[in-house]
Amino acid sequence: MKQRDILFKTEKNIFSYRVAGILIRDRKVLLQRPINDTGYSFPGGHVSFGETNEETLIREFKEEISADINVHGLQWVAEIFFPWGDKPCHQICLFYRISLCDETQIALGGTFNAIDELDKMNINLEFSWIPLSKIKDIDLYPAKAKEKLLTLSDKIEHFIDK
């Protein structure tokens, strides 16, 4: 039985608790976007009740792209506000540095597709290795992650994207 995601919807608002992985290899970062969208985001997903952040990332990468990962340190704590359909969403997202356990499990360049499930609907996703030098030229969600990605440090950082 699938656990319930920590995703609350009321008549007027949505709250989302999500974790995401920052996977960088050869000066490229792995990002995802829905097939019919121009905006990229970091791979990951909603935490389920009773699940740790690390367990969530490991599960999401296995489910979506059949990749085994190692989860390293927490990089960013983000408070993100955005429209989710016709409702305002308040999301807490924790971003972790990750690495692949086995680099033969996924294509290490270019683009590949996968399917994610959200609210009992399948979403076709495109995963792409984006050169860090091109980050400023793409739509990246959350927007503040652009500057943070280009100046990664060993410190845990907090940001608000409103």
Coordinates of N, CA and C in Angstrom, one line a residue:
M1 N 0.8 -1.2 0.0 CA 0.0 0.0 0.0 C 0.9 1.2 0.0
K2 N 0.6 2.2 -0.9 CA 1.4 3.4 -1.0 C 1.1 4.3 0.2
Q3 N 2.1 4.9 0.8 CA 2.0 5.8 1.9 C 1.4 7.1 1.4
R4 N 0.8 7.8 2.3 CA 0.2 9.1 1.9 C 1.2 10.2 1.9
D5 N 1.3 11.0 0.8 CA 2.2 12.1 0.7 C 1.8 13.2 1.7
I6 N 2.8 14.0 2.2 CA 2.5 15.1 3.1 C 2.2 16.3 2.1
L7 N 0.9 16.3 1.7 CA 0.4 17.3 0.8 C -1.0 17.5 1.2
F8 N -1.3 18.7 1.7 CA -2.6 19.1 2.2 C -3.2 20.1 1.3
K9 N -4.5 19.8 1.0 CA -5.3 20.7 0.1 C -6.5 21.1 0.9
T10 N -6.8 22.4 0.9 CA -8.0 22.9 1.5 C -8.8 23.6 0.4
E11 N -9.9 24.1 0.7 CA -10.7 24.8 -0.3 C -10.0 26.0 -0.9
K12 N -9.1 26.6 -0.1 CA -8.4 27.8 -0.6 C -6.9 27.7 -0.7
N13 N -6.2 26.7 -0.1 CA -4.8 26.7 -0.1 C -4.3 25.3 -0.2
I14 N -2.9 25.2 -0.5 CA -2.3 23.9 -0.6 C -0.9 24.0 0.2
F15 N -0.6 23.0 1.0 CA 0.7 22.9 1.6 C 1.4 21.7 1.1
S16 N 2.7 21.8 0.8 CA 3.4 20.7 0.2 C 4.8 20.6 0.9
Y17 N 5.1 19.4 1.3 CA 6.4 19.1 1.9 C 7.2 18.2 0.9
R18 N 8.3 18.7 0.3 CA 9.0 18.0 -0.8 C 10.5 18.0 -0.5
V19 N 11.1 17.0 -1.0 CA 12.6 17.0 -1.0 C 13.1 16.8 -2.4
A20 N 14.3 17.3 -2.7 CA 14.8 17.3 -4.1 C 16.3 17.0 -4.0
G21 N 16.8 16.4 -5.1 CA 18.2 16.0 -5.2 C 19.0 16.9 -6.1
I22 N 20.1 17.4 -5.7 CA 21.0 18.1 -6.6 C 22.1 17.2 -7.0
L23 N 22.0 16.7 -8.3 CA 22.9 15.8 -8.9 C 23.7 16.5 -9.9
I24 N 25.0 16.6 -9.6 CA 25.9 17.3 -10.6 C 27.0 16.3 -11.0
R25 N 27.2 16.3 -12.3 CA 28.3 15.4 -12.8 C 28.8 16.1 -14.1
D26 N 30.2 16.2 -14.2 CA 30.8 16.8 -15.3 C 30.3 18.2 -15.6
R27 N 30.1 19.0 -14.6 CA 29.6 20.4 -14.7 C 28.3 20.5 -15.4
K28 N 27.4 19.4 -15.2 CA 26.1 19.4 -15.6 C 25.2 19.0 -14.4
V29 N 24.0 19.5 -14.4 CA 23.0 19.2 -13.3 C 21.8 18.5 -13.9
L30 N 21.3 17.4 -13.2 CA 20.2 16.7 -13.7 C 18.9 17.5 -13.3
L31 N 18.1 17.9 -14.2 CA 16.8 18.6 -13.9 C 15.7 17.9 -14.6
Q32 N 14.5 18.1 -14.2 CA 13.3 17.5 -14.8 C 12.3 18.6 -15.1
R33 N 11.4 18.3 -16.1 CA 10.3 19.2 -16.4 C 9.2 18.3 -17.0
P34 N 7.9 18.8 -16.8 CA 6.8 18.1 -17.5 C 7.0 18.3 -19.0
I35 N 6.7 17.3 -19.8 CA 6.8 17.3 -21.2 C 6.2 18.6 -21.9
N36 N 5.1 19.0 -21.3 CA 4.4 20.2 -21.9 C 4.7 21.5 -21.3
D37 N 5.9 21.6 -20.6 CA 6.3 22.8 -19.8 C 7.7 23.2 -20.2
T38 N 8.0 24.5 -20.0 CA 9.4 25.0 -20.3 C 10.2 25.1 -19.0
G39 N 9.5 25.0 -17.9 CA 10.2 25.2 -16.6 C 10.8 23.9 -16.0
Y40 N 12.0 24.0 -15.6 CA 12.7 22.9 -15.0 C 12.6 22.9 -13.5
S41 N 12.8 21.8 -12.8 CA 12.9 21.7 -11.4 C 13.9 20.6 -11.1
F42 N 14.2 20.5 -9.8 CA 15.1 19.4 -9.3 C 14.3 18.2 -9.1
P43 N 14.9 17.0 -9.5 CA 14.1 15.7 -9.3 C 14.0 15.5 -7.8
G44 N 12.9 14.9 -7.4 CA 12.6 14.5 -6.1 C 11.1 14.3 -5.9
G45 N 10.5 14.5 -4.8 CA 9.1 14.3 -4.6 C 8.6 14.6 -3.2
H46 N 7.3 14.4 -3.0 CA 6.7 14.6 -1.7 C 7.1 13.5 -0.7
V47 N 7.4 13.9 0.5 CA 7.7 13.0 1.6 C 6.4 12.4 2.0
S48 N 6.4 11.1 2.2 CA 5.3 10.4 2.8 C 5.3 10.3 4.3
F49 N 4.2 10.2 4.9 CA 4.1 10.1 6.4 C 5.0 8.9 6.8
G50 N 5.8 9.1 7.8 CA 6.7 8.1 8.4 C 8.0 7.8 7.6
E51 N 8.2 8.6 6.6 CA 9.4 8.4 5.7 C 10.4 9.5 6.0
T52 N 11.7 9.2 6.1 CA 12.7 10.2 6.2 C 12.9 10.9 4.9
N53 N 13.6 12.0 4.9 CA 13.9 12.7 3.7 C 14.8 11.8 2.8
E54 N 15.8 11.2 3.4 CA 16.7 10.3 2.6 C 15.9 9.2 2.0
E55 N 15.0 8.5 2.7 CA 14.2 7.4 2.2 C 13.4 7.9 1.0
T56 N 12.8 9.2 1.1 CA 12.0 9.7 0.1 C 12.8 9.9 -1.2
L57 N 14.0 10.5 -1.1 CA 14.9 10.7 -2.3 C 15.3 9.4 -2.9
I58 N 15.7 8.4 -2.1 CA 16.0 7.1 -2.6 C 14.9 6.5 -3.4
R59 N 13.7 6.5 -2.8 CA 12.5 6.0 -3.4 C 12.1 6.7 -4.7
E60 N 12.1 8.0 -4.6 CA 11.7 8.8 -5.8 C 12.6 8.5 -7.0
F61 N 13.9 8.5 -6.8 CA 14.9 8.3 -7.9 C 14.7 6.9 -8.4
K62 N 14.4 5.9 -7.5 CA 14.3 4.5 -8.0 C 13.0 4.4 -8.8
E63 N 11.9 5.0 -8.3 CA 10.6 4.9 -9.0 C 10.6 5.7 -10.3
E64 N 11.2 6.8 -10.4 CA 11.1 7.7 -11.6 C 12.1 7.4 -12.6
I65 N 13.3 7.1 -12.2 CA 14.4 6.9 -13.3 C 15.2 5.6 -13.0
S66 N 14.7 4.7 -12.2 CA 15.4 3.5 -11.9 C 16.9 3.6 -11.5
A67 N 17.2 4.7 -10.7 CA 18.5 4.9 -10.3 C 18.7 4.8 -8.8
D68 N 19.8 4.2 -8.4 CA 20.1 4.1 -7.0 C 21.0 5.3 -6.7
I69 N 20.8 6.0 -5.6 CA 21.5 7.2 -5.2 C 22.1 7.1 -3.8
N70 N 23.1 7.9 -3.6 CA 23.6 8.1 -2.2 C 23.1 9.6 -1.9
V71 N 22.6 9.7 -0.7 CA 22.2 11.1 -0.2 C 23.3 11.6 0.7
H72 N 23.7 12.8 0.3 CA 24.8 13.5 1.1 C 24.2 14.6 1.9
G73 N 24.9 15.6 2.1 CA 24.4 16.7 3.0 C 23.3 17.5 2.5
L74 N 22.5 18.1 3.5 CA 21.5 19.1 3.2 C 22.2 20.3 2.6
Q75 N 21.6 20.8 1.5 CA 22.2 22.0 0.9 C 21.4 23.3 1.1
W76 N 20.1 23.2 0.9 CA 19.2 24.3 1.0 C 17.9 23.9 1.7
V77 N 17.4 24.9 2.4 CA 16.1 24.8 3.0 C 15.3 25.9 2.3
A78 N 14.2 25.6 1.6 CA 13.5 26.6 0.9 C 12.0 26.7 1.3
E79 N 11.6 27.9 1.4 CA 10.1 28.2 1.6 C 9.7 28.8 0.3
I80 N 8.8 28.1 -0.4 CA 8.4 28.4 -1.8 C 6.9 28.7 -1.9
F81 N 6.6 29.8 -2.5 CA 5.2 30.2 -2.6 C 4.9 30.3 -4.1
F82 N 3.9 29.6 -4.6 CA 3.6 29.6 -6.0 C 2.1 29.2 -6.3
P83 N 1.5 29.5 -7.4 CA 0.2 29.0 -7.7 C 0.2 27.5 -8.1
W84 N -0.7 26.8 -7.5 CA -0.9 25.3 -7.9 C -2.3 25.3 -8.5
G85 N -2.3 25.3 -9.8 CA -3.7 25.5 -10.4 C -4.2 26.8 -10.0
D86 N -5.4 26.8 -9.4 CA -6.0 28.1 -9.1 C -5.9 28.4 -7.6
K87 N -5.0 27.7 -6.9 CA -4.9 27.9 -5.4 C -3.4 28.3 -5.1
P88 N -3.2 29.1 -4.1 CA -1.8 29.4 -3.7 C -1.3 28.2 -2.9
C89 N 0.0 27.9 -3.2 CA 0.7 26.8 -2.5 C 1.8 27.3 -1.7
H90 N 2.0 26.8 -0.5 CA 3.1 27.1 0.4 C 3.9 25.8 0.5
Q91 N 5.1 25.7 0.0 CA 5.9 24.5 -0.1 C 7.1 24.7 0.8
I92 N 7.4 23.7 1.6 CA 8.7 23.6 2.2 C 9.5 22.5 1.4
C93 N 10.6 22.9 0.9 CA 11.4 21.9 0.1 C 12.8 21.9 0.6
L94 N 13.3 20.7 0.9 CA 14.7 20.5 1.4 C 15.5 19.9 0.2
F95 N 16.6 20.5 -0.1 CA 17.4 20.1 -1.2 C 18.7 19.5 -0.7
Y96 N 19.0 18.3 -1.2 CA 20.2 17.5 -0.8 C 21.1 17.3 -1.9
R97 N 22.4 17.3 -1.6 CA 23.4 16.9 -2.6 C 23.3 15.3 -2.7
I98 N 23.3 14.8 -3.9 CA 23.2 13.4 -4.1 C 24.2 12.9 -5.1
S99 N 24.5 11.6 -5.2 CA 25.3 11.1 -6.2 C 24.7 9.7 -6.6
L100 N 25.1 9.3 -7.8 CA 24.7 8.0 -8.3 C 25.5 6.9 -7.7
C101 N 24.9 5.8 -7.3 CA 25.6 4.6 -6.8 C 26.2 3.8 -8.0
D102 N 25.5 3.8 -9.1 CA 25.9 3.1 -10.3 C 25.7 4.0 -11.5
E103 N 26.7 4.5 -12.1 CA 26.5 5.5 -13.2 C 26.0 4.8 -14.5
T104 N 25.9 3.5 -14.6 CA 25.4 2.9 -15.8 C 23.9 2.8 -15.8
Q105 N 23.2 3.2 -14.7 CA 21.8 3.0 -14.6 C 21.0 4.1 -15.4
I106 N 21.6 5.2 -15.6 CA 20.9 6.3 -16.4 C 21.9 6.9 -17.4
A107 N 21.3 7.4 -18.5 CA 22.1 8.1 -19.5 C 22.8 9.3 -18.8
L108 N 24.1 9.5 -19.0 CA 24.8 10.6 -18.4 C 24.9 11.8 -19.2
G109 N 24.2 11.9 -20.3 CA 24.2 13.1 -21.1 C 22.9 13.1 -21.8
G110 N 22.5 14.3 -22.3 CA 21.3 14.4 -23.1 C 20.0 14.3 -22.3
T111 N 19.0 13.8 -22.8 CA 17.6 13.8 -22.3 C 17.0 12.4 -22.3
F112 N 16.2 12.1 -21.3 CA 15.5 10.9 -21.2 C 14.2 11.1 -20.5
N113 N 13.2 10.2 -20.7 CA 11.8 10.4 -20.2 C 11.5 9.5 -19.1
A114 N 10.5 9.9 -18.3 CA 10.0 9.0 -17.2 C 8.6 9.4 -16.9
I115 N 7.9 8.7 -16.0 CA 6.6 9.0 -15.6 C 6.5 9.1 -14.1
D116 N 5.9 10.2 -13.6 CA 5.7 10.4 -12.2 C 4.2 10.3 -11.9
E117 N 3.8 10.0 -10.7 CA 2.4 10.0 -10.3 C 2.2 11.1 -9.2
L118 N 1.2 11.9 -9.4 CA 0.8 13.0 -8.5 C -0.7 13.1 -8.5
D119 N -1.3 13.0 -7.3 CA -2.7 13.1 -7.2 C -3.4 12.1 -8.1
K120 N -2.9 10.9 -8.1 CA -3.5 9.7 -8.9 C -3.5 10.0 -10.4
M121 N -2.6 11.0 -10.9 CA -2.5 11.2 -12.3 C -1.0 11.0 -12.7
N122 N -0.8 10.5 -13.9 CA 0.5 10.3 -14.4 C 1.0 11.6 -15.1
I123 N 2.2 11.9 -14.8 CA 2.8 13.1 -15.5 C 4.0 12.7 -16.2
N124 N 4.1 12.9 -17.5 CA 5.2 12.6 -18.3 C 6.3 13.6 -18.1
L125 N 7.5 13.1 -17.7 CA 8.6 14.0 -17.3 C 9.8 13.8 -18.3
E126 N 10.5 14.9 -18.5 CA 11.7 14.8 -19.3 C 12.8 15.2 -18.4
F127 N 13.8 14.3 -18.3 CA 15.0 14.6 -17.5 C 16.1 15.0 -18.4
S128 N 16.8 16.1 -18.1 CA 17.9 16.6 -18.9 C 19.1 16.9 -18.1
W129 N 20.3 16.7 -18.6 CA 21.5 17.1 -18.0 C 21.8 18.5 -18.6
I130 N 21.7 19.5 -17.8 CA 21.9 20.9 -18.2 C 23.3 21.4 -17.8
P131 N 24.1 21.9 -18.7 CA 25.4 22.4 -18.3 C 25.2 23.6 -17.3
L132 N 26.0 23.7 -16.3 CA 25.9 24.7 -15.4 C 26.0 26.1 -16.0
S133 N 26.8 26.1 -17.1 CA 27.0 27.4 -17.9 C 25.7 27.8 -18.6
K134 N 24.7 27.0 -18.7 CA 23.5 27.3 -19.3 C 22.3 27.6 -18.4
I135 N 22.6 27.4 -17.1 CA 21.5 27.6 -16.1 C 20.8 29.0 -16.2
K136 N 21.6 30.0 -16.4 CA 21.0 31.3 -16.4 C 20.1 31.5 -17.6
D137 N 20.2 30.6 -18.6 CA 19.3 30.7 -19.8 C 18.0 29.9 -19.8
I138 N 17.8 29.2 -18.7 CA 16.6 28.4 -18.6 C 15.6 28.9 -17.6
D139 N 14.4 28.4 -17.6 CA 13.4 28.7 -16.6 C 13.7 27.6 -15.5
L140 N 14.0 28.0 -14.3 CA 14.3 27.0 -13.3 C 13.4 27.3 -12.0
Y141 N 12.8 26.3 -11.5 CA 11.9 26.5 -10.3 C 12.6 25.8 -9.2
P142 N 12.7 26.4 -8.0 CA 12.4 27.8 -7.7 C 13.4 28.7 -8.4
A143 N 13.0 29.9 -8.7 CA 13.8 30.9 -9.4 C 15.1 31.2 -8.7
K144 N 15.1 31.3 -7.3 CA 16.3 31.6 -6.6 C 17.3 30.5 -6.6
A145 N 16.9 29.3 -7.0 CA 17.9 28.2 -7.1 C 18.9 28.5 -8.2
K146 N 18.6 29.3 -9.2 CA 19.6 29.6 -10.2 C 20.9 30.1 -9.6
E147 N 20.8 31.2 -8.9 CA 22.0 31.8 -8.3 C 22.6 30.9 -7.3
K148 N 21.8 30.2 -6.5 CA 22.4 29.3 -5.5 C 23.1 28.1 -6.1
L149 N 22.6 27.6 -7.2 CA 23.3 26.5 -7.9 C 24.7 26.9 -8.4
L150 N 24.8 28.1 -8.9 CA 26.1 28.6 -9.5 C 27.1 29.0 -8.4
T151 N 26.6 29.1 -7.2 CA 27.5 29.5 -6.1 C 27.4 28.5 -4.9
L152 N 27.4 27.2 -5.2 CA 27.2 26.2 -4.2 C 28.4 26.3 -3.2
S153 N 28.0 26.2 -1.9 CA 29.0 26.2 -0.8 C 28.8 25.0 0.0
D154 N 29.7 24.9 1.0 CA 29.5 23.8 2.0 C 28.6 24.1 3.1
K155 N 28.1 25.4 3.1 CA 27.1 25.8 4.1 C 25.7 25.4 3.7
I156 N 24.9 25.1 4.7 CA 23.4 24.9 4.5 C 22.8 26.3 4.4
E157 N 22.1 26.6 3.3 CA 21.5 27.9 3.1 C 20.0 27.8 3.2
H158 N 19.4 28.9 3.6 CA 17.9 29.0 3.6 C 17.5 30.1 2.7
F159 N 16.5 29.9 1.9 CA 16.0 31.0 1.0 C 14.5 30.9 0.9
I160 N 13.9 32.1 0.6 CA 12.5 32.2 0.4 C 12.2 32.6 -1.1
D161 N 11.4 31.9 -1.7 CA 11.0 32.2 -3.1 C 9.5 32.5 -3.1
K162 N 9.2 33.8 -3.3 CA 7.8 34.3 -3.2 C 7.4 35.1 -4.4

